[in-house]
Amino acid sequence: MAGEGDSEPRKSFKLLGFLDVQSVPCARESVLYGSLGSLVVGLGHFLATSRVRRSCDFAVGGFISTMLGYWFYCRYNLAQQRIRQRMLKEGMKNKMLFEGSYLDPEKKQTGNERSDS
């Protein structure tokens, strides 16, 4: 009934034959923002100059620049997020490892404990 057909794999959409938009991080958003940028730049240039061919050229340039700009922005943020996750994971591992021991940085050490070590 419901949920029986859910086990089928999702069909992937490949842009230009090699960029799998479903599995590559930031690819879907980059293409969507690029198409929106293309529309805005092309339509804006057409309304300003009434030159169709030149407006299409500007639309293609707007697509490429918006898509690449958002791609780099998104990938940079994704890399920062992964670094923060890795640091947090290691910090949690160290917290579990050193908790309660004399190496615990949160444990207040008195003068007697320092001289015993």
XYZ file of N, CA and C in Angstrom:
351
model
N 0.833 -1.172 0.000
C 0.000 0.000 0.000
C 0.886 1.246 0.000
N 0.698 2.071 1.022
C 1.518 3.278 1.102
C 2.916 2.913 1.570
N 3.911 3.378 0.871
C 5.285 3.120 1.262
C 5.905 1.925 0.571
N 5.126 1.140 -0.172
C 5.708 -0.015 -0.855
C 6.599 0.410 -2.008
N 6.243 1.475 -2.707
C 7.026 1.945 -3.847
C 8.165 2.865 -3.444
N 8.330 3.103 -2.142
C 9.369 4.007 -1.683
C 10.764 3.416 -1.786
N 10.877 2.096 -1.978
C 12.191 1.464 -2.018
C 12.887 1.650 -3.373
N 12.181 2.178 -4.355
C 12.787 2.408 -5.665
C 13.798 3.549 -5.570
N 14.969 3.408 -6.216
C 15.960 4.495 -6.161
C 15.458 5.716 -6.922
N 15.821 6.883 -6.420
C 15.416 8.123 -7.072
C 16.227 8.318 -8.341
N 15.576 8.784 -9.384
C 16.276 9.044 -10.638
C 17.092 10.316 -10.484
N 18.327 10.256 -10.908
C 19.192 11.427 -10.786
C 19.070 12.284 -12.039
N 19.240 13.572 -11.838
C 19.218 14.521 -12.936
C 20.643 14.994 -13.165
N 21.174 14.713 -14.342
C 22.550 15.103 -14.652
C 22.531 16.314 -15.574
N 23.207 17.349 -15.127
C 23.323 18.567 -15.908
C 24.583 18.473 -16.756
N 24.464 18.696 -18.036
C 25.565 18.606 -18.999
C 26.176 17.206 -19.047
N 25.451 16.214 -18.567
C 25.890 14.832 -18.660
C 26.827 14.360 -17.574
N 27.360 15.258 -16.746
C 28.320 14.803 -15.732
C 28.031 15.344 -14.332
N 27.294 16.421 -14.186
C 27.039 17.011 -12.874
C 25.722 16.475 -12.333
N 25.813 15.538 -11.398
C 24.616 14.956 -10.799
C 24.078 15.926 -9.755
N 22.975 16.581 -10.086
C 22.434 17.638 -9.259
C 21.910 17.094 -7.929
N 21.476 15.847 -7.880
C 20.923 15.268 -6.656
C 21.996 14.992 -5.616
N 23.150 14.509 -6.022
C 24.131 14.038 -5.054
C 25.255 15.036 -4.759
N 25.520 15.981 -5.630
C 26.603 16.939 -5.406
C 26.082 18.068 -4.521
N 26.739 18.313 -3.373
C 26.277 19.404 -2.507
C 26.369 20.748 -3.215
N 25.387 21.582 -3.018
C 25.303 22.953 -3.537
C 24.988 23.031 -5.031
N 24.921 21.930 -5.744
C 24.701 21.993 -7.194
C 23.280 22.458 -7.514
N 22.304 21.914 -6.818
C 20.913 22.256 -7.097
C 20.664 23.739 -6.847
N 21.093 24.231 -5.695
C 20.874 25.629 -5.362
C 21.612 26.551 -6.320
N 22.807 26.151 -6.729
C 23.579 26.974 -7.656
C 22.878 27.106 -8.996
N 22.330 26.023 -9.498
C 21.620 26.066 -10.776
C 20.356 26.915 -10.662
N 19.638 26.769 -9.538
C 18.415 27.551 -9.361
C 18.711 29.043 -9.233
N 19.700 29.392 -8.426
C 20.057 30.805 -8.308
C 20.650 31.345 -9.599
N 21.372 30.512 -10.337
C 21.911 30.938 -11.625
C 20.812 31.243 -12.620
N 19.779 30.412 -12.655
C 18.676 30.672 -13.585
C 17.904 31.926 -13.188
N 17.758 32.154 -11.885
C 17.098 33.375 -11.436
C 17.948 34.602 -11.780
N 19.255 34.508 -11.595
C 20.146 35.603 -11.955
C 20.126 35.872 -13.451
N 20.046 34.803 -14.230
C 19.965 34.935 -15.678
C 18.710 35.703 -16.086
N 17.600 35.360 -15.467
C 16.335 36.025 -15.777
C 16.392 37.502 -15.404
N 16.899 37.797 -14.240
C 16.965 39.188 -13.780
C 17.891 40.019 -14.665
N 19.080 39.511 -14.944
C 20.048 40.279 -15.738
C 19.557 40.438 -17.176
N 19.081 39.362 -17.771
C 18.612 39.440 -19.156
C 17.409 40.346 -19.321
N 16.447 40.204 -18.428
C 15.246 41.045 -18.513
C 15.581 42.498 -18.201
N 16.436 42.707 -17.224
C 16.840 44.084 -16.899
C 17.561 44.755 -18.054
N 18.455 44.011 -18.696
C 19.176 44.589 -19.841
C 18.232 44.840 -21.003
N 17.273 43.946 -21.213
C 16.317 44.143 -22.307
C 15.440 45.366 -22.053
N 14.986 45.521 -20.800
C 14.155 46.683 -20.501
C 14.939 47.988 -20.616
N 16.227 47.941 -20.366
C 17.044 49.153 -20.448
C 17.424 49.501 -21.882
N 17.685 48.487 -22.731
C 18.221 48.777 -24.059
C 17.331 48.331 -25.214
N 16.412 47.415 -25.007
C 15.536 46.837 -26.044
C 16.324 46.122 -27.133
N 17.477 45.572 -26.797
C 18.287 44.803 -27.746
C 18.211 43.340 -27.324
N 17.560 42.527 -28.150
C 17.260 41.149 -27.777
C 18.517 40.290 -27.727
N 19.306 40.312 -28.795
C 20.478 39.437 -28.847
C 21.476 39.777 -27.743
N 21.714 41.039 -27.531
C 22.653 41.456 -26.489
C 22.112 41.101 -25.097
N 20.798 41.180 -24.932
C 20.184 40.813 -23.657
C 20.342 39.319 -23.381
N 20.252 38.515 -24.428
C 20.475 37.066 -24.269
C 21.919 36.786 -23.879
N 22.840 37.518 -24.457
C 24.246 37.371 -24.082
C 24.457 37.731 -22.614
N 23.837 38.814 -22.192
C 23.944 39.212 -20.794
C 23.284 38.184 -19.871
N 22.190 37.579 -20.327
C 21.507 36.561 -19.524
C 22.410 35.342 -19.321
N 23.112 34.926 -20.361
C 24.040 33.797 -20.230
C 25.180 34.153 -19.283
N 25.702 35.340 -19.425
C 26.751 35.790 -18.514
C 26.252 35.893 -17.083
N 25.015 36.351 -16.909
C 24.428 36.426 -15.570
C 24.234 35.058 -14.963
N 23.852 34.085 -15.795
C 23.694 32.711 -15.302
C 25.026 32.155 -14.818
N 26.051 32.310 -15.642
C 27.364 31.748 -15.298
C 27.934 32.419 -14.053
N 27.872 33.750 -14.008
C 28.465 34.443 -12.856
C 27.678 34.187 -11.576
N 26.355 34.171 -11.633
C 25.551 33.905 -10.442
C 25.740 32.476 -9.974
N 25.750 31.534 -10.903
C 25.906 30.136 -10.534
C 27.276 29.893 -9.902
N 28.328 30.389 -10.517
C 29.668 30.189 -9.958
C 29.851 30.929 -8.635
N 29.299 32.132 -8.556
C 29.397 32.892 -7.314
C 28.723 32.181 -6.166
N 27.503 31.691 -6.393
C 26.819 30.979 -5.322
C 27.478 29.632 -5.059
N 28.009 28.973 -6.065
C 28.695 27.690 -5.890
C 29.874 27.837 -4.924
N 30.725 28.840 -5.176
C 31.886 29.042 -4.308
C 31.467 29.458 -2.900
N 30.459 30.302 -2.789
C 29.957 30.723 -1.483
C 29.421 29.523 -0.695
N 28.640 28.696 -1.339
C 28.044 27.540 -0.677
C 29.106 26.511 -0.300
N 30.035 26.235 -1.191
C 31.086 25.257 -0.893
C 31.999 25.744 0.228
N 32.271 27.048 0.280
C 33.083 27.609 1.357
C 32.373 27.425 2.702
N 31.081 27.746 2.740
C 30.321 27.559 3.975
C 30.230 26.091 4.360
N 30.104 25.210 3.384
C 30.049 23.771 3.667
C 31.373 23.279 4.243
N 32.478 23.768 3.701
C 33.791 23.386 4.226
C 33.979 23.889 5.653
N 33.546 25.114 5.935
C 33.631 25.642 7.295
C 32.788 24.815 8.257
N 31.602 24.439 7.823
C 30.713 23.639 8.668
C 31.324 22.270 8.956
N 31.930 21.657 7.971
C 32.568 20.353 8.186
C 33.759 20.456 9.140
N 34.521 21.548 9.044
C 35.639 21.751 9.968
C 35.124 21.909 11.388
N 34.061 22.716 11.563
C 33.478 22.887 12.898
C 32.944 21.564 13.440
N 32.307 20.756 12.591
C 31.798 19.459 13.033
C 32.939 18.541 13.447
N 34.018 18.547 12.696
C 35.169 17.704 13.029
C 35.793 18.135 14.368
N 35.910 19.440 14.575
C 36.460 19.941 15.834
C 35.543 19.593 17.009
N 34.245 19.712 16.820
C 33.293 19.384 17.872
C 33.320 17.897 18.192
N 33.423 17.075 17.160
C 33.477 15.627 17.364
C 34.729 15.232 18.141
N 35.865 15.824 17.794
C 37.098 15.517 18.506
C 37.061 16.040 19.935
N 36.460 17.216 20.119
C 36.324 17.761 21.454
C 35.442 16.893 22.337
N 34.368 16.366 21.776
C 33.488 15.480 22.545
C 34.206 14.177 22.886
N 35.001 13.677 21.956
C 35.766 12.449 22.218
C 36.776 12.687 23.334
N 37.478 13.820 23.288
C 38.453 14.146 24.330
C 37.771 14.373 25.670
N 36.593 14.976 25.649
C 35.859 15.212 26.890
C 35.516 13.878 27.541
N 35.044 12.926 26.746
C 34.700 11.615 27.291
C 35.952 10.873 27.756
N 37.043 11.065 27.067
C 38.280 10.359 27.389
C 38.910 10.877 28.681
N 38.920 12.216 28.850
C 39.625 12.815 29.980
C 38.728 13.142 31.170
N 37.430 12.934 31.044
C 36.513 13.312 32.118
C 36.810 12.516 33.386
N 36.999 13.225 34.480
C 37.255 12.588 35.765
C 38.712 12.279 36.026
N 39.568 12.416 35.043
C 40.986 12.130 35.248
C 41.723 13.408 35.643
N 42.979 13.271 35.950
C 43.754 14.453 36.327
C 44.056 15.334 35.112
N 43.806 14.826 33.907
C 44.024 15.613 32.689
C 42.804 16.445 32.301
N 41.691 16.307 33.063
C 40.456 17.029 32.750
C 40.697 18.530 32.910
N 40.556 19.320 31.826
C 40.836 20.756 31.935
C 39.802 21.494 32.784
N 38.601 20.948 32.964
C 37.576 21.613 33.754
C 37.723 21.336 35.246
N 38.462 20.325 35.588
C 38.642 19.954 36.986
C 39.617 20.933 37.635
N 39.197 21.509 38.743
C 40.063 22.461 39.429
C 41.125 21.701 40.197
N 42.356 22.060 39.944
C 43.461 21.382 40.613
C 43.943 22.242 41.768
N 44.135 21.608 42.895
C 44.675 22.327 44.046
C 46.188 22.143 44.066
N 46.839 22.807 44.971
C 48.293 22.715 45.059
C 48.760 21.320 45.430
N 47.993 20.586 46.257
C 48.390 19.236 46.672
C 48.351 18.266 45.494
N 47.351 18.392 44.628
C 47.235 17.470 43.480
C 48.364 17.714 42.488
N 48.771 18.959 42.352
C 49.832 19.275 41.406
C 51.165 18.711 41.874
N 51.418 18.750 43.179
C 52.702 18.257 43.676
C 52.749 16.731 43.696
N 51.582 16.073 43.759
C 51.551 14.600 43.756
C 51.892 14.039 42.393
N 51.588 14.732 41.359
C 51.767 14.197 40.004
C 53.171 14.144 39.577
